[in-house]
Amino acid sequence: MLVLLPPSEGKASSGRGAPLKPESLSLPGLAAAREAVLAELVDLCAGDEEKAREVLGLSEGLRGEVGKNAALRTAGARPAGEIYTGVLYDALDLASLDAAAKRRAARSLLVFSGLWGAVRVTDRIPSYRCSMGVKLPGLGALGTHWRGPMAEVLPAAAGAGLVLDLRSAAYAAAWKPKGEVAGRTATVRVLHAPTRKVVSHFNKATKGRIVRSLLAAGIAPAGPAELVEALRELGYEVEAEAPARAGQPWALDVLVAEVR
């Protein structure tokens, strides 16, 4: 099973660990594309601060993020699973999983990123600010920048099992599973059961809990149909239909009455 996650806008501090070693990151086929983004982002943020804020879409209150980006090559690095915070990651709560579940998380979770493309939760990275929606002056839109490298690397990373796609729209645009991989991909929408509307907090928290539930139970569904069955056994209310044509992803709706 491969689980595709969005990053979080909020991130923990880098801490005092050893600095980034780009060659140590997973998915080495993304190395050249990563270096291109890293080099331009560092140069941009080490130069005109106001221009950098404008390009990155940062408010006055986030001015300090520019300096953080300028120091990316020397800042301390921590496992990505510790860097990313926010509602989904709070609900996932990787730190409190037992050892076996943490090993499963290391193998199966892949976090998408405007800067790194995609990283495992065990990859050591510094804290940064660069969303997939950014358009760098030299590289252009990051979503477009990543499509080619992702298309070359991700099909192999997907292996032969389920691809559980929990990304937001901006990050999903960087890689769309195709063909046989798409046929064993499931996307999840979380609906507030009383209104049947997507509510951001419900959506993020429930996705984090779904991943935690699967990891903690040691469940790795072989495909979307098995995922539906597994989630129902874990107590989730799921609505799903197989796609009309082969080679298309499944779309699952998970209904929640409240988030506790």
Coordinates of C-alpha atoms in Angstrom, one line a residue:
M1 CA 0.0 0.0 0.0
L2 CA 1.2 3.5 -0.9
V3 CA -0.5 6.4 0.9
L4 CA -0.2 9.8 -0.8
L5 CA -0.5 12.7 1.7
P6 CA -0.5 16.5 1.4
P7 CA 2.1 18.4 3.5
S8 CA 1.0 21.0 6.0
E9 CA 1.4 24.8 5.8
G10 CA 2.4 24.8 9.4
K11 CA 5.7 23.1 10.2
A12 CA 7.7 22.4 13.3
S13 CA 11.1 24.1 13.7
S14 CA 14.1 22.4 12.1
G15 CA 15.8 22.0 15.4
R16 CA 19.5 21.5 15.9
G17 CA 20.1 18.3 13.9
A18 CA 22.6 17.8 11.1
P19 CA 21.8 19.8 7.9
L20 CA 20.0 18.5 4.9
K21 CA 21.7 15.8 2.8
P22 CA 19.8 15.8 -0.5
E23 CA 21.4 12.6 -1.6
S24 CA 19.9 10.8 1.4
L25 CA 16.3 11.5 0.4
S26 CA 14.0 8.7 -0.9
L27 CA 13.1 8.6 -4.6
P28 CA 16.5 9.6 -5.9
G29 CA 15.0 10.0 -9.4
L30 CA 13.6 13.3 -8.2
A31 CA 17.1 14.6 -7.2
A32 CA 17.7 16.9 -10.1
A33 CA 14.2 18.5 -9.9
R34 CA 14.6 18.9 -6.2
E35 CA 18.0 20.7 -6.6
A36 CA 16.5 23.0 -9.2
V37 CA 13.7 24.2 -6.8
L38 CA 16.0 24.3 -3.8
A39 CA 18.6 26.4 -5.6
E40 CA 16.1 29.0 -6.9
L41 CA 14.2 29.2 -3.6
V42 CA 17.3 29.8 -1.6
D43 CA 18.6 32.4 -4.0
L44 CA 15.2 34.1 -4.1
C45 CA 14.9 34.3 -0.3
A46 CA 18.5 35.4 0.2
G47 CA 17.9 38.3 -2.1
D48 CA 15.0 40.8 -2.3
E49 CA 12.8 39.9 0.8
E50 CA 9.8 41.7 -0.5
K51 CA 9.9 40.0 -3.9
A52 CA 10.3 36.6 -2.1
R53 CA 7.3 37.4 0.1
E54 CA 5.2 38.2 -3.0
V55 CA 6.3 35.1 -4.9
L56 CA 5.6 32.8 -2.0
G57 CA 2.3 34.5 -1.1
L58 CA 3.4 35.3 2.5
S59 CA 1.7 37.9 4.7
E60 CA 3.6 40.4 6.7
G61 CA 3.3 38.2 9.8
L62 CA 5.1 35.4 7.9
R63 CA 8.1 37.5 6.9
G64 CA 10.4 35.3 9.0
E65 CA 9.7 32.4 6.6
V66 CA 11.8 34.1 4.0
G67 CA 14.9 34.0 6.2
K68 CA 14.1 30.3 7.0
N69 CA 14.1 29.5 3.3
A70 CA 17.4 31.4 2.7
A71 CA 19.1 29.1 5.2
L72 CA 17.7 25.8 4.0
R73 CA 21.1 24.3 3.1
T74 CA 22.6 24.8 6.6
A75 CA 19.5 24.5 8.8
G76 CA 19.0 21.5 11.0
A77 CA 17.0 18.6 9.5
R78 CA 14.5 16.3 11.2
P79 CA 12.3 13.4 9.9
A80 CA 9.5 14.8 7.7
G81 CA 7.0 13.0 9.9
E82 CA 8.1 15.4 12.7
I83 CA 8.3 18.5 10.5
Y84 CA 4.8 18.4 9.2
T85 CA 2.1 19.5 11.7
G86 CA -1.5 20.5 11.4
V87 CA -4.9 18.8 11.6
L88 CA -4.2 15.7 9.5
Y89 CA -0.8 15.1 11.1
D90 CA -2.2 15.7 14.6
A91 CA -4.8 13.0 14.0
L92 CA -2.3 10.6 12.5
D93 CA 0.0 11.1 15.5
L94 CA 2.9 9.2 14.2
A95 CA 5.0 9.5 17.3
S96 CA 2.5 7.5 19.4
L97 CA 2.3 4.5 17.1
D98 CA 3.9 1.3 18.2
A99 CA 7.2 0.1 16.6
A100 CA 5.5 -2.1 14.0
A101 CA 3.1 0.6 12.9
K102 CA 6.0 3.1 12.6
R103 CA 7.8 0.7 10.3
R104 CA 4.6 0.3 8.2
A105 CA 4.4 4.2 8.1
A106 CA 8.0 4.4 6.9
R107 CA 7.3 2.0 4.0
S108 CA 3.9 3.3 2.9
L109 CA 3.5 7.0 3.6
L110 CA 4.6 9.5 0.9
V111 CA 4.2 13.3 1.6
F112 CA 4.0 15.6 -1.5
S113 CA 5.8 18.9 -1.4
G114 CA 6.3 21.9 -3.6
L115 CA 10.0 21.9 -2.6
W116 CA 10.9 18.2 -2.4
G117 CA 8.4 16.7 -4.8
A118 CA 7.6 13.8 -2.5
V119 CA 9.4 12.4 0.6
R120 CA 9.0 9.5 3.0
V121 CA 8.1 10.4 6.6
T122 CA 11.6 9.2 7.7
D123 CA 13.5 11.5 5.2
R124 CA 15.3 14.2 7.1
I125 CA 14.4 17.7 5.9
P126 CA 14.6 21.2 7.3
S127 CA 11.5 23.3 8.0
Y128 CA 10.5 25.4 4.9
R129 CA 7.8 27.4 3.2
C130 CA 7.0 26.7 -0.4
S131 CA 3.6 25.4 -1.5
M132 CA 2.8 23.5 -4.7
G133 CA 0.9 26.6 -5.9
V134 CA 4.0 28.8 -6.0
K135 CA 5.4 30.1 -9.4
L136 CA 9.1 30.6 -9.1
P137 CA 10.5 33.3 -11.5
G138 CA 12.9 30.8 -13.2
L139 CA 11.1 27.5 -13.0
G140 CA 7.5 28.7 -13.3
A141 CA 4.6 26.8 -11.6
L142 CA 5.8 24.1 -9.3
G143 CA 2.9 21.8 -10.1
T144 CA 4.0 21.8 -13.8
H145 CA 7.7 21.5 -12.8
W146 CA 7.0 18.3 -10.9
R147 CA 4.8 16.5 -13.4
G148 CA 7.5 15.1 -15.6
P149 CA 9.8 13.8 -12.9
M150 CA 6.9 12.4 -10.9
A151 CA 5.6 10.5 -14.0
E152 CA 8.9 8.8 -14.3
V153 CA 9.4 7.9 -10.6
L154 CA 6.0 7.4 -9.0
P155 CA 4.7 4.4 -10.9
A156 CA 7.5 2.3 -9.6
A157 CA 7.1 3.6 -6.1
A158 CA 3.4 2.6 -6.3
G159 CA 4.4 -1.0 -6.4
A160 CA 1.7 -3.6 -7.1
G161 CA -0.8 -2.7 -4.3
L162 CA -3.3 -0.1 -3.4
V163 CA -2.6 3.6 -3.9
L164 CA -4.6 5.6 -1.3
D165 CA -4.6 9.2 -2.5
L166 CA -5.5 11.6 0.3
R167 CA -3.8 14.7 -1.4
S168 CA -5.5 18.1 -1.8
A169 CA -6.2 19.3 -5.4
A170 CA -3.0 21.4 -5.7
Y171 CA -0.7 18.4 -4.8
A172 CA -2.8 15.9 -6.8
A173 CA -2.1 17.9 -9.9
A174 CA 1.7 17.1 -9.6
W175 CA 1.0 13.4 -10.3
K176 CA -2.1 11.7 -11.5
P177 CA -2.0 7.9 -11.6
K178 CA -2.7 6.4 -15.0
G179 CA -3.6 3.1 -16.5
E180 CA -3.2 0.1 -14.4
V181 CA -2.0 2.1 -11.4
A182 CA -5.1 4.3 -11.6
G183 CA -7.3 1.2 -11.5
R184 CA -5.9 0.3 -8.0
T185 CA -6.0 3.9 -6.7
A186 CA -8.7 5.2 -4.3
T187 CA -9.4 8.8 -3.5
V188 CA -11.3 9.7 -0.4
R189 CA -13.7 12.5 0.3
V190 CA -14.9 13.1 3.9
L191 CA -18.5 14.3 4.2
H192 CA -20.3 15.7 7.2
A193 CA -23.1 13.2 7.3
P194 CA -25.9 15.6 8.4
T195 CA -25.2 18.0 5.6
R196 CA -23.3 15.8 3.1
K197 CA -20.9 18.7 2.6
V198 CA -17.1 18.6 2.7
V199 CA -15.8 20.5 5.8
S200 CA -12.1 21.2 5.9
H201 CA -11.5 20.2 9.6
F202 CA -13.6 17.0 9.3
N203 CA -11.8 16.1 6.0
K204 CA -8.3 16.5 7.3
A205 CA -8.8 15.0 10.8
T206 CA -10.7 12.0 9.4
K207 CA -8.1 11.3 6.8
G208 CA -5.4 11.3 9.4
R209 CA -7.4 8.9 11.6
I210 CA -8.1 6.6 8.6
V211 CA -4.3 6.3 7.9
R212 CA -3.6 5.8 11.6
S213 CA -6.3 3.1 11.9
L214 CA -4.9 1.1 8.9
L215 CA -1.3 1.4 10.2
A216 CA -2.2 0.5 13.8
A217 CA -4.2 -2.5 12.7
G218 CA -1.5 -3.7 10.2
I219 CA -4.0 -3.7 7.3
A220 CA -2.6 -3.2 3.8
P221 CA -5.6 -3.7 1.4
A222 CA -4.7 -5.1 -2.0
G223 CA -7.0 -2.7 -3.8
P224 CA -9.9 -0.3 -3.5
A225 CA -12.6 -2.9 -3.0
E226 CA -10.5 -4.4 -0.1
L227 CA -10.0 -0.9 1.3
V228 CA -13.8 -0.3 1.5
E229 CA -14.2 -3.6 3.3
A230 CA -11.3 -2.8 5.7
L231 CA -12.6 0.6 6.5
R232 CA -16.1 -0.7 7.3
E233 CA -14.6 -3.3 9.6
L234 CA -12.7 -0.5 11.3
G235 CA -16.0 1.3 12.0
Y236 CA -16.1 3.9 9.2
E237 CA -19.2 4.5 7.2
V238 CA -18.1 4.3 3.6
E239 CA -20.0 4.8 0.3
A240 CA -18.2 3.6 -2.8
E241 CA -18.9 2.3 -6.3
A242 CA -16.5 0.7 -8.7
P243 CA -15.6 3.1 -11.6
A244 CA -17.5 2.7 -14.9
R245 CA -14.4 1.9 -16.9
A246 CA -11.2 0.1 -16.2
G247 CA -8.1 2.2 -15.5
Q248 CA -10.0 4.8 -13.5
P249 CA -9.6 5.5 -9.7
W250 CA -12.2 4.6 -7.2
A251 CA -13.9 7.5 -5.4
L252 CA -14.8 6.8 -1.7
D253 CA -17.0 8.9 0.5
V254 CA -16.5 8.5 4.2
L255 CA -19.4 9.9 6.3
V256 CA -18.8 11.4 9.7
A257 CA -21.3 12.9 12.2
E258 CA -18.7 14.7 14.3
V259 CA -15.0 14.8 15.0
R260 CA -14.0 14.2 18.6

